[in-house]
Coordinates of C-alpha atoms in Angstrom, one line a residue:
M1 CA -14.2 0.6 19.7
H2 CA -13.3 0.8 16.1
C3 CA -16.3 2.9 15.2
M4 CA -16.8 4.0 11.6
S5 CA -18.4 7.2 12.9
N6 CA -15.0 8.5 13.7
C7 CA -14.1 8.6 10.0
F8 CA -14.2 12.4 10.0
L9 CA -11.3 12.6 12.5
I10 CA -8.6 12.8 9.8
N11 CA -10.8 13.6 6.8
I12 CA -12.3 16.8 8.4
A13 CA -13.3 19.5 6.0
S14 CA -12.0 22.6 7.7
S15 CA -9.6 23.7 10.4
I16 CA -8.9 26.6 12.6
R17 CA -5.8 28.7 12.0
P18 CA -3.8 30.7 14.6
G19 CA -5.2 34.2 15.1
R20 CA -8.8 33.3 14.1
K21 CA -11.5 34.3 16.5
L22 CA -14.1 31.7 17.6
L23 CA -17.4 33.3 18.5
L24 CA -19.0 30.4 20.4
N25 CA -21.2 32.6 22.7
C26 CA -20.8 30.1 25.5
S27 CA -22.1 30.4 29.0
A28 CA -19.9 31.5 31.9
Q29 CA -19.6 27.9 33.1
S30 CA -18.3 26.7 29.8
L31 CA -16.4 28.2 26.8
R32 CA -16.0 31.8 26.0
C33 CA -14.8 33.8 23.0
F34 CA -11.1 33.5 22.6
T35 CA -8.4 34.0 20.1
I36 CA -6.0 31.2 19.1
S37 CA -2.5 32.7 19.1
A38 CA 1.0 31.8 20.0
A39 CA 0.3 33.1 23.5
A40 CA -2.9 31.3 24.0
K41 CA -3.2 28.8 26.8
T42 CA -4.8 26.2 24.6
K43 CA -2.1 23.9 23.5
T44 CA -1.9 23.6 19.7
T45 CA 1.3 22.3 17.9
G46 CA 2.3 22.2 14.3
M47 CA 5.3 20.5 12.7
Q48 CA 7.5 23.5 13.4
Q49 CA 6.5 23.9 17.0
T50 CA 6.8 20.3 18.1
P51 CA 10.4 19.1 18.7
S52 CA 11.6 16.1 16.7
F53 CA 11.9 12.7 18.3
A54 CA 15.4 11.3 18.8
S55 CA 16.0 8.0 17.2
N56 CA 15.9 4.8 19.3
R57 CA 12.9 5.6 21.4
R58 CA 11.0 2.9 23.2
F59 CA 7.3 2.7 22.2
A60 CA 4.3 0.9 23.5
L61 CA 1.1 0.3 21.6
L62 CA -2.3 0.1 23.3
V63 CA -5.1 -1.5 21.2
I64 CA -8.5 -0.7 22.6
G65 CA -11.7 -2.5 21.6
D66 CA -14.0 -5.3 22.7
E67 CA -14.3 -6.3 19.0
I68 CA -10.6 -7.1 18.8
L69 CA -10.7 -9.3 21.9
K70 CA -13.8 -11.1 20.6
G71 CA -12.3 -11.8 17.2
Q72 CA -14.9 -9.7 15.4
V73 CA -12.3 -7.4 13.8
A74 CA -8.7 -8.2 12.8
D75 CA -6.2 -5.8 14.2
T76 CA -4.0 -4.6 11.3
N77 CA -2.9 -1.4 13.0
T78 CA -0.3 -3.1 15.2
Y79 CA 1.4 -4.6 12.2
Y80 CA 1.4 -1.3 10.4
L81 CA 2.6 0.8 13.3
C82 CA 5.3 -1.7 14.3
R83 CA 6.8 -1.7 10.8
Q84 CA 6.7 2.1 10.5
L85 CA 8.2 2.9 13.9
T86 CA 10.9 0.2 13.4
S87 CA 11.8 1.7 10.0
L88 CA 12.5 5.0 11.8
G89 CA 14.9 3.3 14.2
H90 CA 12.5 3.2 17.2
R91 CA 11.8 0.0 19.2
V92 CA 8.3 -1.2 19.9
C93 CA 8.7 -3.0 23.3
E94 CA 5.1 -3.9 24.2
V95 CA 1.7 -4.2 22.7
S96 CA -1.4 -4.5 24.9
V97 CA -5.0 -5.3 23.7
I98 CA -7.7 -4.3 26.2
A99 CA -11.4 -3.9 26.5
D100 CA -13.6 -0.8 26.2
S101 CA -13.4 -0.2 30.0
K102 CA -12.5 3.3 31.4
Q103 CA -10.8 1.8 34.5
V104 CA -8.8 -0.8 32.5
I105 CA -7.7 1.8 29.9
A106 CA -6.7 4.3 32.6
D107 CA -4.7 1.8 34.5
R108 CA -2.9 0.6 31.4
V109 CA -2.2 4.0 30.1
R110 CA -0.7 5.1 33.4
Y111 CA 1.6 2.0 33.5
L112 CA 2.7 2.3 29.8
S113 CA 3.3 6.1 30.0
A114 CA 5.5 5.6 33.1
N115 CA 7.6 2.8 31.6
Y116 CA 8.1 3.8 28.0
D117 CA 9.2 6.9 26.1
Y118 CA 6.0 7.1 24.0
V119 CA 2.6 5.4 23.9
I120 CA 0.2 5.2 20.9
T121 CA -3.4 4.1 21.5
T122 CA -5.7 3.0 18.8
G123 CA -9.5 2.8 19.0
G124 CA -12.3 4.1 21.3
I125 CA -12.5 7.7 20.1
G126 CA -15.9 7.7 18.3
P127 CA -19.2 9.3 19.4
T128 CA -20.9 6.3 20.9
H129 CA -21.2 5.1 24.5
D130 CA -18.3 2.7 24.4
D131 CA -15.8 5.2 23.0
V132 CA -14.2 6.1 26.3
T133 CA -10.5 6.5 25.5
F134 CA -10.3 10.2 26.1
E135 CA -12.1 10.0 29.4
A136 CA -9.9 7.1 30.5
I137 CA -6.7 8.9 29.5
A138 CA -7.9 11.9 31.6
G139 CA -8.3 9.6 34.5
A140 CA -4.9 8.1 34.0
F141 CA -3.4 11.6 34.5
N142 CA -5.8 12.6 37.2
E143 CA -7.5 15.2 35.0
T144 CA -11.0 16.0 33.9
T145 CA -12.2 16.4 30.4
H146 CA -13.6 19.5 28.7
H147 CA -15.0 20.5 25.3
H148 CA -11.9 21.8 23.6
P149 CA -12.9 25.1 21.9
E150 CA -10.9 24.4 18.7
L151 CA -12.2 20.9 18.3
V152 CA -15.8 22.2 18.9
S153 CA -15.4 24.6 16.0
I154 CA -13.9 22.0 13.7
V155 CA -16.3 19.2 14.5
R156 CA -19.4 21.4 14.3
Q157 CA -18.4 22.8 10.9
Y158 CA -18.0 19.3 9.7
F159 CA -21.3 17.8 11.0
D160 CA -23.4 21.0 10.7
K161 CA -22.2 23.2 7.9
T162 CA -25.2 25.5 8.1
A163 CA -24.8 26.1 11.8
D164 CA -25.1 29.6 13.2
P165 CA -21.7 30.5 14.7
N166 CA -23.5 32.7 17.3
E167 CA -25.7 29.9 18.5
P168 CA -25.0 29.2 22.2
I169 CA -23.1 26.0 22.9
E170 CA -25.9 24.9 25.2
S171 CA -28.2 24.3 22.2
Y172 CA -25.9 21.7 20.6
I173 CA -23.7 20.4 23.4
H174 CA -26.0 17.4 23.8
K175 CA -25.5 16.2 20.2
P176 CA -23.5 12.9 19.8
Y177 CA -20.8 14.4 17.7
M178 CA -19.8 16.7 20.6
R179 CA -18.3 13.7 22.4
L180 CA -15.5 13.9 19.9
C181 CA -14.5 17.3 21.2
R182 CA -14.3 16.2 24.9
V183 CA -10.6 15.7 25.6
P184 CA -8.4 15.8 28.7
L185 CA -7.6 19.4 30.0
S186 CA -3.9 19.1 29.1
A187 CA -4.5 17.7 25.6
V188 CA -2.2 18.9 22.8
L189 CA -3.5 19.3 19.3
N190 CA -0.8 18.1 16.9
Y191 CA -1.1 19.4 13.3
G192 CA 1.0 17.4 10.9
F193 CA 1.9 17.8 7.2
D194 CA -0.7 16.5 4.7
A195 CA 1.3 15.3 1.7
S196 CA -1.8 15.2 -0.5
T197 CA -2.3 19.0 -0.1
S198 CA 1.2 20.1 0.8
K199 CA -0.3 22.0 3.7
R200 CA -0.8 21.6 7.4
S201 CA -3.3 18.9 8.2
E202 CA -6.9 19.9 8.6
Y203 CA -7.5 17.9 11.8
P204 CA -5.1 17.3 14.6
V205 CA -3.9 14.2 16.3
V206 CA -4.5 14.5 20.1
S207 CA -1.8 13.8 22.6
V208 CA -1.7 13.9 26.4
S209 CA 1.8 13.9 27.9
N210 CA 3.7 11.1 26.0
V211 CA 0.5 9.4 24.8
F212 CA -0.7 9.8 21.2
V213 CA -4.3 8.9 20.5
F214 CA -5.0 7.4 17.0
P215 CA -8.3 6.3 15.5
G216 CA -9.0 2.5 15.4
V217 CA -10.3 2.4 11.8
P218 CA -7.2 1.1 9.9
S219 CA -7.3 3.7 7.0
L220 CA -7.6 6.5 9.5
C221 CA -4.9 5.1 11.8
K222 CA -2.6 5.2 8.8
K223 CA -3.5 8.8 8.0
A224 CA -2.9 9.8 11.6
Y225 CA 0.5 8.1 11.5
R226 CA 1.4 9.9 8.3
L227 CA 0.5 13.2 9.8
M228 CA 2.8 12.5 12.8
E229 CA 5.6 10.7 10.9
S230 CA 7.8 13.8 10.6
Q231 CA 7.5 14.4 14.3
F232 CA 8.4 10.7 15.0
K233 CA 11.5 11.0 12.9
G234 CA 14.8 12.0 14.6
R235 CA 16.6 15.1 13.3
N236 CA 19.2 13.0 11.5
Q237 CA 16.4 11.1 9.7
Q238 CA 14.7 14.3 8.6
Q239 CA 17.9 15.7 7.2
Q240 CA 18.6 12.4 5.3
S241 CA 15.1 12.5 3.9
S242 CA 15.5 16.1 2.8
N243 CA 18.7 15.3 1.0
S244 CA 17.6 12.1 -0.7
V245 CA 14.2 13.1 -2.1
N246 CA 14.2 14.2 -5.7
S247 CA 11.4 14.5 -8.2
T248 CA 11.8 11.0 -9.4
D249 CA 11.5 9.6 -5.9
K250 CA 8.5 11.7 -5.2
A251 CA 6.8 10.3 -8.3
S252 CA 7.2 6.8 -7.1
S253 CA 6.5 7.3 -3.4
R254 CA 3.8 5.3 -1.7
S255 CA 3.4 7.6 1.3
N256 CA 5.7 5.4 3.3
D257 CA 3.1 2.6 3.6
S258 CA 5.8 0.0 3.1
P259 CA 9.1 0.9 4.6
S260 CA 12.4 -0.5 3.5
P261 CA 13.1 -4.1 4.7
V262 CA 16.3 -2.7 6.3
P263 CA 14.9 -0.3 8.8
I264 CA 18.2 1.1 10.2
D265 CA 21.9 0.8 9.1
T266 CA 22.6 -1.8 11.8
A267 CA 19.8 -4.3 10.8
D268 CA 19.2 -6.4 7.7
N269 CA 17.1 -9.2 6.3
I270 CA 18.7 -12.2 4.5
Y271 CA 16.4 -14.2 2.3
I272 CA 17.2 -17.8 1.7
N273 CA 15.7 -20.4 -0.6
R274 CA 16.1 -23.2 1.9
D275 CA 13.6 -24.6 4.4
E276 CA 14.2 -23.4 8.0
I277 CA 14.5 -26.9 9.4
N278 CA 17.7 -27.3 7.3
L279 CA 19.1 -24.1 8.5
T280 CA 19.1 -24.9 12.2
P281 CA 22.9 -25.9 12.5
I282 CA 23.9 -22.8 10.6
I283 CA 21.8 -20.5 12.8
D284 CA 23.1 -22.2 15.9
N285 CA 26.6 -21.5 14.9
L286 CA 25.7 -17.9 14.0
V287 CA 24.2 -17.3 17.4
A288 CA 27.2 -18.8 19.1
K289 CA 29.7 -16.6 17.1
F290 CA 27.7 -13.4 17.4
P291 CA 26.0 -13.5 20.9
S292 CA 25.3 -9.7 20.9
V293 CA 23.5 -9.7 17.6
T294 CA 19.7 -10.2 17.6
I295 CA 18.9 -13.0 15.2
G296 CA 15.5 -14.1 14.1
S297 CA 14.5 -16.9 11.7
Y298 CA 11.1 -16.8 10.0
P299 CA 9.9 -19.6 7.7
E300 CA 7.7 -18.6 4.8
W301 CA 5.4 -21.3 3.5
H302 CA 3.7 -19.4 0.7
N303 CA 6.3 -16.9 -0.6
R304 CA 7.2 -17.8 -4.2
Y305 CA 10.6 -16.2 -4.0
Y306 CA 12.2 -17.5 -0.8
K307 CA 11.6 -20.0 2.0
T308 CA 13.3 -18.5 5.1
R309 CA 14.0 -14.9 6.2
I310 CA 16.8 -14.4 8.7
Y311 CA 16.7 -11.0 10.5
L312 CA 20.0 -9.6 11.9
E313 CA 20.2 -6.6 14.2
A314 CA 23.6 -5.5 15.6
G315 CA 24.9 -2.8 17.7
T316 CA 27.3 -1.4 15.1
V317 CA 27.6 -1.4 11.3
D318 CA 30.9 -3.4 11.5
E319 CA 29.3 -6.1 13.7
L320 CA 26.4 -6.4 11.3
T321 CA 28.7 -6.6 8.3
A322 CA 30.7 -9.4 9.9
C323 CA 27.6 -11.3 10.9
R324 CA 26.1 -11.0 7.5
K325 CA 29.2 -12.2 5.8
F326 CA 29.5 -15.2 8.0
L327 CA 25.9 -16.2 7.3
T328 CA 25.9 -15.6 3.5
D329 CA 29.2 -17.5 3.1
Q330 CA 27.3 -20.7 4.2
F331 CA 25.2 -20.7 1.0
D332 CA 25.8 -20.8 -2.7
A333 CA 24.5 -18.0 -5.0
K334 CA 21.4 -19.8 -6.0
E335 CA 20.2 -20.1 -2.4
L336 CA 20.6 -16.4 -1.6
V337 CA 17.6 -14.4 -2.9
R338 CA 17.7 -10.8 -3.8
Y339 CA 14.2 -10.2 -2.5
D340 CA 12.4 -6.9 -2.7
P341 CA 9.3 -6.9 -0.3
D342 CA 8.0 -3.6 -1.9
P343 CA 8.7 -3.6 -5.6
V344 CA 6.1 -0.7 -6.1
K345 CA 8.2 1.7 -4.1
R346 CA 10.5 3.7 -6.4
A347 CA 9.3 1.5 -9.3
N348 CA 10.7 3.6 -12.0
I349 CA 14.2 3.5 -10.6
K350 CA 14.1 -0.3 -10.2
V351 CA 12.7 -0.8 -13.7
E352 CA 15.4 1.4 -15.2
Q353 CA 18.1 -0.6 -13.3
F354 CA 16.5 -3.8 -14.5
I355 CA 16.8 -2.5 -18.1
V356 CA 20.5 -1.6 -17.5
D357 CA 21.2 -5.1 -16.1
T358 CA 19.6 -6.8 -19.1
Q359 CA 21.3 -4.8 -21.8
S360 CA 23.0 -6.9 -24.6
D361 CA 24.4 -6.4 -28.0
N362 CA 20.9 -6.7 -29.4
L363 CA 18.2 -4.0 -29.1
N364 CA 16.7 -4.4 -25.7
Q365 CA 13.0 -5.3 -25.8
F366 CA 12.6 -4.1 -22.2
Q367 CA 14.0 -0.6 -23.1
L368 CA 11.7 -0.5 -26.2
A369 CA 8.7 -1.3 -24.1
F370 CA 9.6 1.3 -21.4
D371 CA 10.1 3.9 -24.1
V372 CA 6.7 3.1 -25.7
A373 CA 5.0 3.5 -22.4
K374 CA 6.8 6.7 -21.4
R375 CA 6.1 8.3 -24.9
A376 CA 2.4 7.5 -24.6
I377 CA 2.2 8.9 -21.1
S378 CA 4.0 12.0 -22.2
N379 CA 1.5 12.5 -25.1
Y380 CA -1.6 12.0 -22.9
R381 CA -2.6 13.0 -19.4
L382 CA -3.1 10.3 -16.9
D383 CA -6.8 10.8 -17.0
A384 CA -6.7 10.0 -20.7
I385 CA -5.2 6.6 -20.2
A386 CA -6.5 3.2 -19.1
V387 CA -4.5 0.0 -18.6
G388 CA -6.1 -3.4 -19.4
F389 CA -5.8 -5.6 -16.3
N390 CA -7.4 -8.9 -15.8
G391 CA -5.0 -10.4 -13.3
G392 CA -2.8 -12.4 -15.8
K393 CA 0.9 -12.5 -16.0
D394 CA 1.1 -10.2 -19.1
C395 CA -1.3 -7.7 -17.6
T396 CA 0.7 -7.8 -14.3
A397 CA 3.9 -7.0 -16.1
L398 CA 2.2 -4.3 -18.2
L399 CA 0.7 -2.6 -15.2
H400 CA 4.0 -2.4 -13.4
L401 CA 5.8 -1.2 -16.6
V402 CA 3.2 1.5 -17.2
Y403 CA 3.2 2.5 -13.5
A404 CA 7.0 2.9 -13.5
A405 CA 6.7 4.9 -16.8
A406 CA 4.1 7.2 -15.2
A407 CA 6.4 7.6 -12.1
A408 CA 9.3 8.5 -14.4
T409 CA 7.4 11.1 -16.5
T410 CA 4.6 12.4 -14.2
T411 CA 3.9 13.0 -10.6
I412 CA 1.4 10.1 -10.3
G413 CA -0.6 10.4 -7.1
S414 CA -0.2 14.2 -6.9
S415 CA -3.1 16.6 -6.5
K416 CA -4.7 18.0 -9.6
G417 CA -7.1 20.6 -8.4
Q418 CA -9.2 18.8 -5.9
Q419 CA -8.8 15.3 -7.5
Q420 CA -5.9 13.1 -7.3
Q421 CA -4.3 11.8 -10.5
K422 CA -4.6 8.1 -10.8
L423 CA -3.8 5.4 -13.3
R424 CA -7.1 3.7 -14.3
L425 CA -7.2 0.0 -14.7
L426 CA -9.8 -1.6 -17.0
Y427 CA -11.0 -4.9 -15.7
L428 CA -13.5 -7.0 -17.8
R429 CA -15.1 -9.2 -15.3
S430 CA -16.0 -12.7 -16.4
R431 CA -18.8 -14.7 -14.7
Q432 CA -16.5 -17.7 -14.7
Q433 CA -13.5 -15.9 -13.4
F434 CA -11.1 -17.9 -11.2
P435 CA -11.6 -16.8 -7.5
E436 CA -7.8 -16.7 -7.2
A437 CA -7.6 -14.2 -10.0
E438 CA -10.4 -12.1 -8.6
L439 CA -8.6 -12.0 -5.2
F440 CA -5.3 -11.2 -6.9
I441 CA -6.9 -8.2 -8.7
D442 CA -8.2 -6.8 -5.4
E443 CA -4.7 -7.3 -3.8
T444 CA -3.0 -5.6 -6.7
V445 CA -5.3 -2.5 -6.5
E446 CA -4.5 -2.3 -2.8
R447 CA -0.7 -2.8 -3.6
Y448 CA -0.6 0.2 -5.9
S449 CA -3.1 2.2 -3.9
P450 CA -3.7 5.1 -3.8
N451 CA -2.4 5.7 -7.2
V452 CA -4.7 3.4 -9.2
Q453 CA -8.4 3.2 -9.8
L454 CA -10.2 0.0 -11.0
L455 CA -12.9 0.4 -13.7
A456 CA -14.8 -2.9 -13.7
Y457 CA -17.2 -3.9 -16.5
E458 CA -19.0 -7.2 -17.3
G459 CA -19.6 -8.4 -20.8
D460 CA -17.8 -8.7 -24.1
M461 CA -14.9 -6.4 -24.8
K462 CA -16.6 -4.3 -27.5
T463 CA -19.6 -3.6 -25.2
C464 CA -17.4 -2.9 -22.2
L465 CA -15.3 -0.4 -24.1
H466 CA -18.3 1.4 -25.3
E467 CA -19.5 1.6 -21.7
M468 CA -16.1 2.9 -20.6
K469 CA -16.2 5.5 -23.3
R470 CA -19.6 6.7 -22.1
D471 CA -18.6 6.7 -18.4
W472 CA -15.1 8.1 -18.9
P473 CA -15.0 10.3 -22.0
S474 CA -11.6 11.7 -21.2
I475 CA -10.0 8.2 -21.8
R476 CA -8.5 8.2 -25.3
A477 CA -5.8 5.5 -25.1
V478 CA -5.8 1.9 -23.7
F479 CA -2.6 -0.1 -22.8
M480 CA -3.0 -3.8 -23.6
G481 CA -0.7 -6.7 -22.7
T482 CA -0.7 -8.2 -26.2
R483 CA 2.5 -9.9 -27.5
S484 CA 3.2 -10.6 -31.1
T485 CA 3.3 -14.4 -30.5
D486 CA -0.3 -14.3 -29.3
P487 CA -3.0 -15.7 -31.7
R488 CA -3.7 -13.3 -34.6
S489 CA -1.4 -10.6 -33.2
G490 CA 1.7 -10.9 -35.5
H491 CA 0.6 -7.9 -37.6
L492 CA 0.1 -5.5 -34.8
N493 CA 2.1 -2.3 -34.1
Y494 CA 3.1 -0.7 -30.8
E495 CA 0.4 1.9 -31.4
Q496 CA -2.6 1.7 -33.7
M497 CA -6.2 2.9 -33.7
T498 CA -9.2 0.6 -33.2
D499 CA -11.4 -0.2 -36.2
V500 CA -14.3 2.2 -35.8
E501 CA -15.9 1.0 -39.0
A502 CA -16.2 -2.4 -37.4
G503 CA -18.2 -1.0 -34.5
W504 CA -15.3 -0.5 -32.0
P505 CA -15.2 2.8 -30.0
E506 CA -12.3 5.0 -31.0
F507 CA -9.2 4.4 -28.8
L508 CA -5.5 4.3 -29.4
R509 CA -4.4 0.8 -28.6
I510 CA -0.9 0.7 -27.1
S511 CA 1.0 -2.6 -26.8
P512 CA 4.4 -2.1 -25.1
L513 CA 5.0 -5.8 -24.6
L514 CA 4.6 -6.6 -28.3
Q515 CA 8.1 -8.0 -28.8
W516 CA 8.4 -9.7 -25.5
S517 CA 8.6 -13.5 -25.3
Y518 CA 7.0 -15.8 -22.7
S519 CA 10.3 -16.0 -20.9
D520 CA 10.8 -12.2 -21.0
V521 CA 7.5 -11.8 -19.1
W522 CA 8.7 -14.1 -16.4
R523 CA 12.1 -12.6 -16.3
F524 CA 10.6 -9.1 -15.7
L525 CA 8.2 -10.4 -13.0
R526 CA 10.6 -12.5 -11.0
T527 CA 13.7 -10.3 -11.2
L528 CA 11.6 -7.4 -9.8
C529 CA 10.0 -9.7 -7.3
L530 CA 6.5 -8.8 -8.5
P531 CA 3.5 -10.7 -7.0
Y532 CA 1.5 -12.6 -9.5
C533 CA -1.7 -14.7 -9.6
P534 CA -1.0 -17.9 -7.5
L535 CA -2.6 -20.1 -10.3
Y536 CA 0.8 -19.7 -12.1
D537 CA 2.5 -21.6 -9.3
R538 CA 0.1 -24.5 -9.9
G539 CA 0.9 -25.2 -13.5
Y540 CA -1.3 -22.7 -15.3
T541 CA 0.6 -20.8 -18.0
S542 CA -2.2 -18.9 -19.9
L543 CA -5.3 -17.8 -18.0
G544 CA -8.7 -17.5 -19.6
D545 CA -11.6 -18.4 -17.3
M546 CA -12.7 -21.6 -15.5
S547 CA -14.5 -22.9 -18.6
N548 CA -11.4 -23.0 -20.9
T549 CA -8.3 -23.2 -18.8
H550 CA -6.4 -26.0 -17.0
P551 CA -2.8 -26.6 -15.9
N552 CA -0.4 -27.0 -18.7
P553 CA 0.5 -30.7 -19.3
K554 CA 4.0 -29.8 -20.3
L555 CA 4.6 -28.9 -16.6
Q556 CA 3.3 -32.2 -15.2
Y557 CA 5.6 -34.5 -13.1
K558 CA 5.3 -37.1 -10.4
D559 CA 6.8 -36.5 -7.0
S560 CA 8.7 -39.0 -4.9
R561 CA 5.4 -40.5 -3.7
G562 CA 4.1 -40.9 -7.2
L563 CA 1.6 -38.1 -6.9
L564 CA 0.9 -36.0 -10.0
K565 CA 2.2 -32.4 -9.6
Y566 CA 2.8 -29.3 -11.7
M567 CA 5.8 -27.1 -11.8
P568 CA 5.4 -23.3 -11.8
A569 CA 4.6 -21.5 -15.0
Y570 CA 8.1 -19.9 -15.2
C571 CA 9.6 -23.4 -15.5
L572 CA 8.1 -23.9 -19.0
E573 CA 11.0 -24.5 -21.3
S574 CA 9.4 -23.4 -24.6
G575 CA 7.1 -20.4 -25.0
S576 CA 5.5 -22.1 -27.9
D577 CA 3.8 -24.4 -25.4
E578 CA 2.3 -21.5 -23.4
R579 CA -1.3 -22.2 -24.5
K580 CA -1.2 -25.9 -24.1
G581 CA -3.4 -25.4 -21.0
R582 CA -6.1 -23.7 -23.0
N583 CA -9.1 -25.4 -24.6
Q584 CA -9.4 -25.0 -28.4
Q585 CA -11.0 -21.6 -29.2
P586 CA -13.7 -21.2 -31.8
Q587 CA -12.7 -19.6 -35.2
Q588 CA -12.3 -15.9 -35.2
T589 CA -15.3 -14.1 -36.5
E590 CA -14.9 -10.4 -35.5
S591 CA -12.5 -7.9 -36.9
S592 CA -8.9 -8.3 -35.7
S593 CA -8.4 -4.6 -35.5
G594 CA -10.2 -4.3 -32.2
P595 CA -8.5 -3.4 -29.0
D596 CA -7.5 -7.0 -28.4
A597 CA -6.9 -8.7 -31.7
K598 CA -5.1 -11.6 -30.1
N599 CA -8.5 -12.8 -28.8
G600 CA -10.6 -11.7 -31.8
G601 CA -12.0 -8.7 -30.0
A602 CA -13.4 -10.9 -27.2
R603 CA -12.1 -11.1 -23.6
P604 CA -8.3 -10.8 -23.7
A605 CA -6.2 -13.9 -23.1
L606 CA -3.8 -13.6 -20.2

């Protein structure tokens, strides 16, 4: 069962260290006072004690939960774990989804444990009646369960912080949370490395033999994997990671949520801008010429950058190289897509390379924008900055630019005291916001998570900024996606203060994109493979809200059947036509020195 009550499993508030005495005052039939030490019989492992996995291990995943089988909850853990394990060079050979039945779980665990190198279970470890995973695993190995002394102490401290440590266990053994301490006799407590604290994790992942028991709640499943990842890596991978990480990489890391699309040096993905049906003869020839290479073809109906992904997995680097060359030689350069499935990872390095690739004899507007953003972030702490973000193309480019600048100049996402430093996004919600834009904003926050925080307000810009000033007094500067070609914005500077005399709260307004053109925005977004609001693929070129925005007539065309269609926004030939899809705006009445002068101090145009 994916019970939310097990949320403490990874987020536990305290842990027991080796050498610490636990005075549980238990009865003779249960637990007694003991000391956790290297010589203790209780099995407790840390990163240093547990041997590293070799690469190329065979894994099986066991998903436990009636709610999965009934379609009440979507299983996202399998997708996540398969990607992560594959990225480490392991092979996930089987995934089973079963009900909350002790006998069914025990039988399946016994089979998987005997037939694969390692097994990961998810779900069924909460405090309720149908959380039976630990009991079932004990049955699979012909063991009984017991209240593990170390888990008893940790769990009790979490649920009852005022508890008397000398209270006999009989007085609280009946409480529901004590089910979380009942594990098989041979259970091992695996303490991993918590990247957010740079210390040993506070709560362990439990394993029995070659079976690792993860929570079913997706966020906690990810945390459990991250704690175990260093142990799942082979020694060669650990050495490569140690040699390759520098301060810049750390700043842009995303805690390995999204591994590289090339998981090992003998596998690769080729992205092609051609429908899969038209690739069939080429793929057939490829399979015939390279019979020992695993080849997969995957059509993509909604990706805005490519239409088909072809996956190649060979036994050797040379074989992969030959197969890749044979395939890519079948296409011209326009059909082969340099696609990045995770543009947020190492964002600063990718943006810097983009700037190098776009250098010309003229002053580079991208370099200027990046320098403006880095200078502002160097002058202010992250908690003194907000980024205007309403889901439009300019704001999307701005967010990524500022995020990359923060990764280049700070340790975004690192701990600051007890609070994590995050980039704050200011969202002014409209009652007539496009649902597609609202969904894209949510997806963007998740994409940059955990390094961003959304501050949402509803109302006109001046009122919302006053409210933000009240709620977040540390914020002193606001990044805006304004460009000089926007209405009433030709006089703006990269940095200027708001007009306090006109009633605006005092902020430094920063506009890194000021000298960018319409085509510059799309060049930045599409070269870096950044996701953007899907409305732009339907002919919208400048987003306001549903009351004043429609597809740009300049992108209109008729298809072969005579149906009216719209080309994507990046196909617009002249940036001067960008706002042809916007209704006529009323005459400006407020001061243009406000935070968003291009919209007269009202809600920003996107």
